[in-house]
PDB file of C-alpha atoms in Angstrom:
ATOM      1  CA  GLN A  27      24.982  54.526   5.279  1.00 52.00           C
ATOM      2  CA  ASN A  28      26.468  57.070   2.836  1.00 60.00           C
ATOM      3  CA  GLY A  29      23.449  59.267   3.379  1.00 59.00           C
ATOM      4  CA  MET A  30      20.967  56.473   2.449  1.00 59.00           C
ATOM      5  CA  CYS A  31      18.401  54.683   4.577  1.00 61.00           C
ATOM      6  CA  ILE A  32      18.972  50.946   4.369  1.00 58.00           C
ATOM      7  CA  PRO A  33      16.435  48.564   5.848  1.00 54.00           C
ATOM      8  CA  VAL A  34      17.867  46.436   8.645  1.00 69.00           C
ATOM      9  CA  ALA A  35      15.333  43.654   7.977  1.00 86.00           C
ATOM     10  CA  CYS A  36      12.611  43.117   5.428  1.00 90.00           C
ATOM     11  CA  ASN A  37       8.964  42.734   6.338  1.00 92.00           C
ATOM     12  CA  PRO A  38       7.725  39.120   6.325  1.00 93.00           C
ATOM     13  CA  GLY A  39       7.109  37.876   2.768  1.00 93.00           C
ATOM     14  CA  TYR A  40       9.588  40.309   1.181  1.00 94.00           C
ATOM     15  CA  GLY A  41      13.310  40.111   0.467  1.00 94.00           C
ATOM     16  CA  ASP A  42      16.188  42.213  -0.852  1.00 93.00           C
ATOM     17  CA  CYS A  43      16.996  39.727  -3.603  1.00 94.00           C
ATOM     18  CA  ASN A  44      18.892  42.072  -5.940  1.00 93.00           C
ATOM     19  CA  GLY A  45      21.151  43.405  -3.182  1.00 89.00           C
ATOM     20  CA  ASN A  46      20.446  46.987  -4.245  1.00 87.00           C
ATOM     21  CA  PRO A  47      19.899  49.200  -1.180  1.00 82.00           C
ATOM     22  CA  VAL A  48      18.173  51.839  -3.299  1.00 85.00           C
ATOM     23  CA  ASP A  49      15.007  49.768  -3.786  1.00 87.00           C
ATOM     24  CA  GLY A  50      15.221  47.959  -0.418  1.00 86.00           C
ATOM     25  CA  CYS A  51      13.036  44.885  -0.004  1.00 92.00           C
ATOM     26  CA  GLU A  52      11.794  44.855  -3.571  1.00 93.00           C
ATOM     27  CA  THR A  53      10.867  41.167  -3.973  1.00 95.00           C
ATOM     28  CA  ASN A  54       7.499  39.672  -2.994  1.00 96.00           C
ATOM     29  CA  LEU A  55       8.641  36.182  -1.951  1.00 96.00           C
ATOM     30  CA  SER A  56       5.086  34.824  -1.976  1.00 94.00           C
ATOM     31  CA  ARG A  57       4.658  35.125  -5.772  1.00 92.00           C
ATOM     32  CA  ASP A  58       8.051  35.686  -7.455  1.00 95.00           C
ATOM     33  CA  ASN A  59       8.900  32.622  -9.590  1.00 94.00           C
ATOM     34  CA  ASN A  60      12.634  33.420  -9.369  1.00 96.00           C
ATOM     35  CA  ASN A  61      12.592  34.007  -5.604  1.00 96.00           C
ATOM     36  CA  CYS A  62       9.837  31.805  -4.239  1.00 95.00           C
ATOM     37  CA  GLY A  63       9.781  31.755  -0.452  1.00 95.00           C
ATOM     38  CA  MET A  64      13.380  33.026  -0.317  1.00 95.00           C
ATOM     39  CA  CYS A  65      15.824  34.831  -2.560  1.00 95.00           C
ATOM     40  CA  GLY A  66      17.244  32.619  -5.320  1.00 96.00           C
ATOM     41  CA  ASN A  67      14.650  29.826  -5.038  1.00 96.00           C
ATOM     42  CA  ARG A  68      13.570  29.487  -8.687  1.00 96.00           C
ATOM     43  CA  CYS A  69      10.424  27.489  -9.533  1.00 93.00           C
ATOM     44  CA  PRO A  70      10.970  24.818 -12.220  1.00 92.00           C
ATOM     45  CA  SER A  71       9.149  24.813 -15.547  1.00 89.00           C
ATOM     46  CA  GLY A  72       5.436  24.066 -15.126  1.00 86.00           C
ATOM     47  CA  TYR A  73       5.437  25.456 -11.590  1.00 89.00           C
ATOM     48  CA  SER A  74       4.561  28.905 -10.291  1.00 90.00           C
ATOM     49  CA  CYS A  75       5.119  30.591  -6.936  1.00 92.00           C
ATOM     50  CA  GLN A  76       1.993  30.464  -4.790  1.00 89.00           C
ATOM     51  CA  ASN A  77       2.173  31.749  -1.213  1.00 91.00           C
ATOM     52  CA  GLY A  78       5.947  31.242  -1.130  1.00 93.00           C
ATOM     53  CA  THR A  79       5.844  27.670  -2.446  1.00 91.00           C
ATOM     54  CA  CYS A  80       6.475  26.426  -5.977  1.00 91.00           C
ATOM     55  CA  ALA A  81       3.191  24.828  -7.039  1.00 88.00           C
ATOM     56  CA  GLN A  82       2.462  22.895 -10.212  1.00 90.00           C
ATOM     57  CA  THR A  83       0.247  24.826 -12.615  1.00 90.00           C
ATOM     58  CA  CYS A  84      -2.784  23.283 -14.287  1.00 91.00           C
ATOM     59  CA  ALA A  85      -5.792  23.816 -16.507  1.00 93.00           C
ATOM     60  CA  SER A  86      -7.671  20.832 -15.023  1.00 94.00           C
ATOM     61  CA  PRO A  87      -7.126  18.150 -12.333  1.00 95.00           C
ATOM     62  CA  ALA A  88      -5.890  15.788 -15.084  1.00 94.00           C
ATOM     63  CA  ASP A  89      -2.733  17.961 -15.315  1.00 92.00           C
ATOM     64  CA  CYS A  90      -1.857  17.207 -11.686  1.00 92.00           C
ATOM     65  CA  PRO A  91      -0.409  14.241  -9.808  1.00 93.00           C
ATOM     66  CA  SER A  92      -3.152  12.162  -8.215  1.00 95.00           C
ATOM     67  CA  THR A  93      -3.501   9.052  -6.055  1.00 96.00           C
ATOM     68  CA  GLU A  94      -6.491   7.045  -4.896  1.00 97.00           C
ATOM     69  CA  CYS A  95      -6.206   8.526  -1.391  1.00 97.00           C
ATOM     70  CA  ALA A  96      -5.318  12.070  -2.568  1.00 97.00           C
ATOM     71  CA  PRO A  97      -7.245  12.887  -5.757  1.00 97.00           C
ATOM     72  CA  ALA A  98      -5.973  15.933  -7.651  1.00 95.00           C
ATOM     73  CA  THR A  99      -7.660  19.313  -7.724  1.00 95.00           C
ATOM     74  CA  CYS A 100      -6.969  22.351  -9.903  1.00 93.00           C
ATOM     75  CA  ASN A 101      -7.943  25.617  -8.238  1.00 90.00           C
ATOM     76  CA  GLY A 102      -6.963  28.987  -9.602  1.00 88.00           C
ATOM     77  CA  GLY A 103      -4.521  27.378 -12.046  1.00 89.00           C
ATOM     78  CA  PHE A 104      -2.608  25.527  -9.309  1.00 89.00           C
ATOM     79  CA  CYS A 105      -2.530  21.820  -8.502  1.00 90.00           C
ATOM     80  CA  GLY A 106      -3.677  20.633  -5.147  1.00 90.00           C
ATOM     81  CA  SER A 107      -5.364  17.608  -3.670  1.00 92.00           C
ATOM     82  CA  THR A 108      -8.108  16.577  -1.304  1.00 95.00           C
ATOM     83  CA  TYR A 109      -7.689  13.705   1.128  1.00 97.00           C
ATOM     84  CA  VAL A 110     -10.045  10.751   1.132  1.00 97.00           C
ATOM     85  CA  GLY A 111     -11.409   9.908   4.563  1.00 97.00           C
ATOM     86  CA  SER A 112      -9.488   7.676   6.946  1.00 97.00           C
ATOM     87  CA  GLY A 113     -10.503   4.014   6.717  1.00 97.00           C
ATOM     88  CA  THR A 114     -11.707   4.143   3.098  1.00 98.00           C
ATOM     89  CA  PRO A 115     -10.623   0.859   1.417  1.00 98.00           C
ATOM     90  CA  ILE A 116      -8.507   1.192  -1.724  1.00 98.00           C
ATOM     91  CA  ALA A 117      -9.042  -0.893  -4.876  1.00 97.00           C
ATOM     92  CA  ALA A 118      -5.799  -2.914  -4.769  1.00 96.00           C
ATOM     93  CA  GLN A 119      -5.913  -5.478  -1.962  1.00 97.00           C
ATOM     94  CA  THR A 120      -3.738  -8.478  -1.102  1.00 96.00           C
ATOM     95  CA  ASN A 121      -5.997 -11.486  -0.635  1.00 95.00           C
ATOM     96  CA  GLY A 122      -5.403 -13.699   2.370  1.00 96.00           C
ATOM     97  CA  ASP A 123      -3.153 -11.368   4.405  1.00 97.00           C
ATOM     98  CA  CYS A 124      -5.706 -10.704   7.183  1.00 97.00           C
ATOM     99  CA  GLN A 125      -5.479  -6.977   6.359  1.00 98.00           C
ATOM    100  CA  THR A 126      -7.404  -4.347   4.421  1.00 98.00           C
ATOM    101  CA  ALA A 127      -5.449  -1.521   2.752  1.00 98.00           C
ATOM    102  CA  VAL A 128      -7.176   1.805   3.475  1.00 98.00           C
ATOM    103  CA  CYS A 129      -6.573   5.534   3.112  1.00 98.00           C
ATOM    104  CA  ASP A 130      -5.067   7.105   6.219  1.00 97.00           C
ATOM    105  CA  GLY A 131      -6.889  10.465   5.902  1.00 97.00           C
ATOM    106  CA  ASN A 132      -3.630  12.298   5.070  1.00 96.00           C
ATOM    107  CA  GLY A 133      -3.242  11.163   1.446  1.00 96.00           C
ATOM    108  CA  GLY A 134      -1.353   7.960   2.300  1.00 96.00           C
ATOM    109  CA  ILE A 135      -2.200   4.271   2.624  1.00 97.00           C
ATOM    110  CA  THR A 136      -2.171   2.128   5.754  1.00 98.00           C
ATOM    111  CA  SER A 137      -3.615  -1.245   6.654  1.00 97.00           C
ATOM    112  CA  ILE A 138      -6.108  -2.352   9.270  1.00 98.00           C
ATOM    113  CA  PRO A 139      -6.808  -5.876  10.579  1.00 98.00           C
ATOM    114  CA  ASN A 140      -9.454  -7.830   8.668  1.00 97.00           C
ATOM    115  CA  ASP A 141     -10.037 -11.220  10.282  1.00 97.00           C
ATOM    116  CA  SER A 142     -12.395 -12.258   7.457  1.00 97.00           C
ATOM    117  CA  ASP A 143      -9.571 -12.012   4.840  1.00 97.00           C
ATOM    118  CA  LEU A 144      -8.506 -15.603   5.488  1.00 96.00           C
ATOM    119  CA  PRO A 145      -5.151 -16.954   4.298  1.00 95.00           C
ATOM    120  CA  ASP A 146      -5.327 -20.235   2.375  1.00 94.00           C
ATOM    121  CA  ASP A 147      -2.328 -22.538   2.727  1.00 93.00           C
ATOM    122  CA  ASN A 148      -4.041 -25.206   0.535  1.00 89.00           C
ATOM    123  CA  ASN A 149      -3.609 -27.750   3.325  1.00 89.00           C
ATOM    124  CA  PHE A 150      -6.750 -29.652   4.293  1.00 86.00           C
ATOM    125  CA  CYS A 151      -5.187 -30.630   7.628  1.00 89.00           C
ATOM    126  CA  THR A 152      -4.917 -27.054   8.891  1.00 94.00           C
ATOM    127  CA  VAL A 153      -7.446 -24.358   9.700  1.00 95.00           C
ATOM    128  CA  ASP A 154      -6.996 -20.990   7.962  1.00 96.00           C
ATOM    129  CA  VAL A 155      -7.296 -18.310  10.664  1.00 97.00           C
ATOM    130  CA  CYS A 156      -6.831 -14.566  11.166  1.00 97.00           C
ATOM    131  CA  THR A 157      -6.437 -13.306  14.741  1.00 97.00           C
ATOM    132  CA  ASN A 158      -6.294  -9.517  15.136  1.00 97.00           C
ATOM    133  CA  GLY A 159      -4.906  -9.234  11.594  1.00 96.00           C
ATOM    134  CA  VAL A 160      -2.262 -11.974  11.975  1.00 96.00           C
ATOM    135  CA  PRO A 161      -2.543 -15.100   9.759  1.00 96.00           C
ATOM    136  CA  SER A 162      -1.984 -18.590  11.183  1.00 96.00           C
ATOM    137  CA  HIS A 163      -2.659 -22.215  10.252  1.00 96.00           C
ATOM    138  CA  PRO A 164      -3.243 -24.387  13.323  1.00 96.00           C
ATOM    139  CA  ALA A 165      -3.475 -28.140  12.731  1.00 95.00           C
ATOM    140  CA  LYS A 166      -6.830 -29.927  12.605  1.00 94.00           C
ATOM    141  CA  PRO A 167      -7.312 -32.722  15.162  1.00 94.00           C
ATOM    142  CA  ALA A 168      -5.749 -36.129  14.495  1.00 90.00           C
ATOM    143  CA  GLY A 169      -8.202 -38.446  12.765  1.00 85.00           C
ATOM    144  CA  THR A 170      -9.861 -35.767  10.629  1.00 87.00           C
ATOM    145  CA  VAL A 171     -10.369 -37.352   7.192  1.00 80.00           C
ATOM    146  CA  CYS A 172      -8.315 -35.676   4.454  1.00 74.00           C
ATOM    147  CA  LEU A 173      -9.662 -34.999   0.969  1.00 57.00           C
ATOM    148  CA  VAL A 174      -6.985 -37.187  -0.645  1.00 53.00           C
ATOM    149  CA  GLY A 175      -6.289 -40.920  -0.581  1.00 54.00           C
ATOM    150  CA  PHE A 176      -3.369 -43.236  -1.093  1.00 57.00           C
ATOM    151  CA  CYS A 177      -2.729 -46.715  -2.375  1.00 59.00           C
ATOM    152  CA  ASP A 178      -1.922 -48.546   0.830  1.00 54.00           C
ATOM    153  CA  SER A 179       0.986 -50.983   0.476  1.00 52.00           C
ATOM    154  CA  ASN A 180      -0.516 -53.149   3.213  1.00 49.00           C
ATOM    155  CA  SER A 181      -3.844 -53.712   1.477  1.00 49.00           C
ATOM    156  CA  GLY A 182      -3.160 -52.589  -2.091  1.00 50.00           C
ATOM    157  CA  PHE A 183      -6.273 -50.436  -2.542  1.00 51.00           C
ATOM    158  CA  TYR A 184      -7.547 -46.940  -1.899  1.00 52.00           C
ATOM    159  CA  ALA A 185      -7.618 -46.023   1.769  1.00 58.00           C
ATOM    160  CA  PRO A 186      -8.955 -42.811   3.252  1.00 64.00           C
ATOM    161  CA  VAL A 187      -6.213 -40.758   4.841  1.00 71.00           C
ATOM    162  CA  THR A 188      -6.529 -38.858   8.090  1.00 78.00           C
ATOM    163  CA  CYS A 189      -4.778 -35.811   9.482  1.00 84.00           C
ATOM    164  CA  ASP A 190      -2.010 -36.624  11.958  1.00 86.00           C
ATOM    165  CA  GLY A 191      -2.695 -33.698  14.313  1.00 90.00           C
ATOM    166  CA  SER A 192       0.411 -31.777  13.227  1.00 90.00           C
ATOM    167  CA  GLY A 193      -0.948 -30.476   9.917  1.00 88.00           C
ATOM    168  CA  SER A 194      -0.187 -33.407   7.593  1.00 84.00           C
ATOM    169  CA  CYS A 195      -2.160 -36.256   6.029  1.00 77.00           C
ATOM    170  CA  SER A 196      -0.773 -39.578   7.244  1.00 67.00           C
ATOM    171  CA  VAL A 197      -1.474 -43.300   7.013  1.00 54.00           C
ATOM    172  CA  PRO A 198       0.883 -46.194   7.816  1.00 50.00           C
ATOM    173  CA  GLY A 199       2.276 -47.861   4.694  1.00 50.00           C
ATOM    174  CA  GLN A 200       1.204 -45.144   2.241  1.00 50.00           C
ATOM    175  CA  ASN A 201       3.247 -45.145  -0.918  1.00 49.00           C
ATOM    176  CA  LYS A 202       1.476 -43.274  -3.694  1.00 51.00           C
ATOM    177  CA  GLN A 203      -1.146 -40.539  -3.705  1.00 55.00           C
ATOM    178  CA  CYS A 204      -4.204 -41.375  -5.801  1.00 56.00           C
ATOM    179  CA  ALA A 205      -7.481 -39.695  -6.571  1.00 54.00           C
ATOM    180  CA  PRO A 206     -10.422 -41.304  -4.743  1.00 53.00           C
ATOM    181  CA  GLY A 207     -11.619 -44.413  -6.567  1.00 50.00           C
ATOM    182  CA  LYS A 208      -8.437 -44.647  -8.686  1.00 56.00           C
ATOM    183  CA  CYS A 209      -6.557 -47.347  -6.739  1.00 55.00           C
ATOM    184  CA  THR A 210      -6.118 -51.000  -7.710  1.00 56.00           C
ATOM    185  CA  PRO A 211      -4.117 -53.751  -5.977  1.00 54.00           C
ATOM    186  CA  THR A 212      -1.171 -52.821  -8.247  1.00 57.00           C
ATOM    187  CA  GLY A 213      -1.324 -49.044  -7.778  1.00 57.00           C
ATOM    188  CA  CYS A 214      -3.092 -45.963  -9.043  1.00 59.00           C
ATOM    189  CA  ILE A 215      -5.155 -45.818 -12.222  1.00 60.00           C
ATOM    190  CA  ALA A 216      -4.087 -42.842 -14.344  1.00 57.00           C
TER     191      ALA A 216
END
């Protein structure tokens, strides 16, 4: 064009970012902070173009973002990370959810079933169970003695209470919950 050779296309990794046909594909897109990966893609402050991607710069791993499953690295002045192996438990766990939070091997967190992480519903008349990572609380059999007692309006003194088979403590005529040994004919002893 007008006696000048103009490249039809730039070689991979290069671009004609200034639009000047005289110097052709002058920009190395793999390391130009003002044209990182493509013309006009400027890296923000604290970042530098590395292999066509804006990467955070660092002097040590402490300068870089880090998570428990993707600890930071600082190699050649650029932040990176390594991934902790899949299935590695993390520090923060939710007790009683029948799950264990673990690293997924790709820098993220997932959960796996843990049937020994029993949920506690604080109900003596149920059984705390995990089945394939799912919590449940089936009722204990009817007649199972509960750990609490009541003043019985029929007899006026402490009576042991049994589970009713549906997850509750039950006794006919109960009227006031008392600690064991704290009932009198007139009610509970404080």
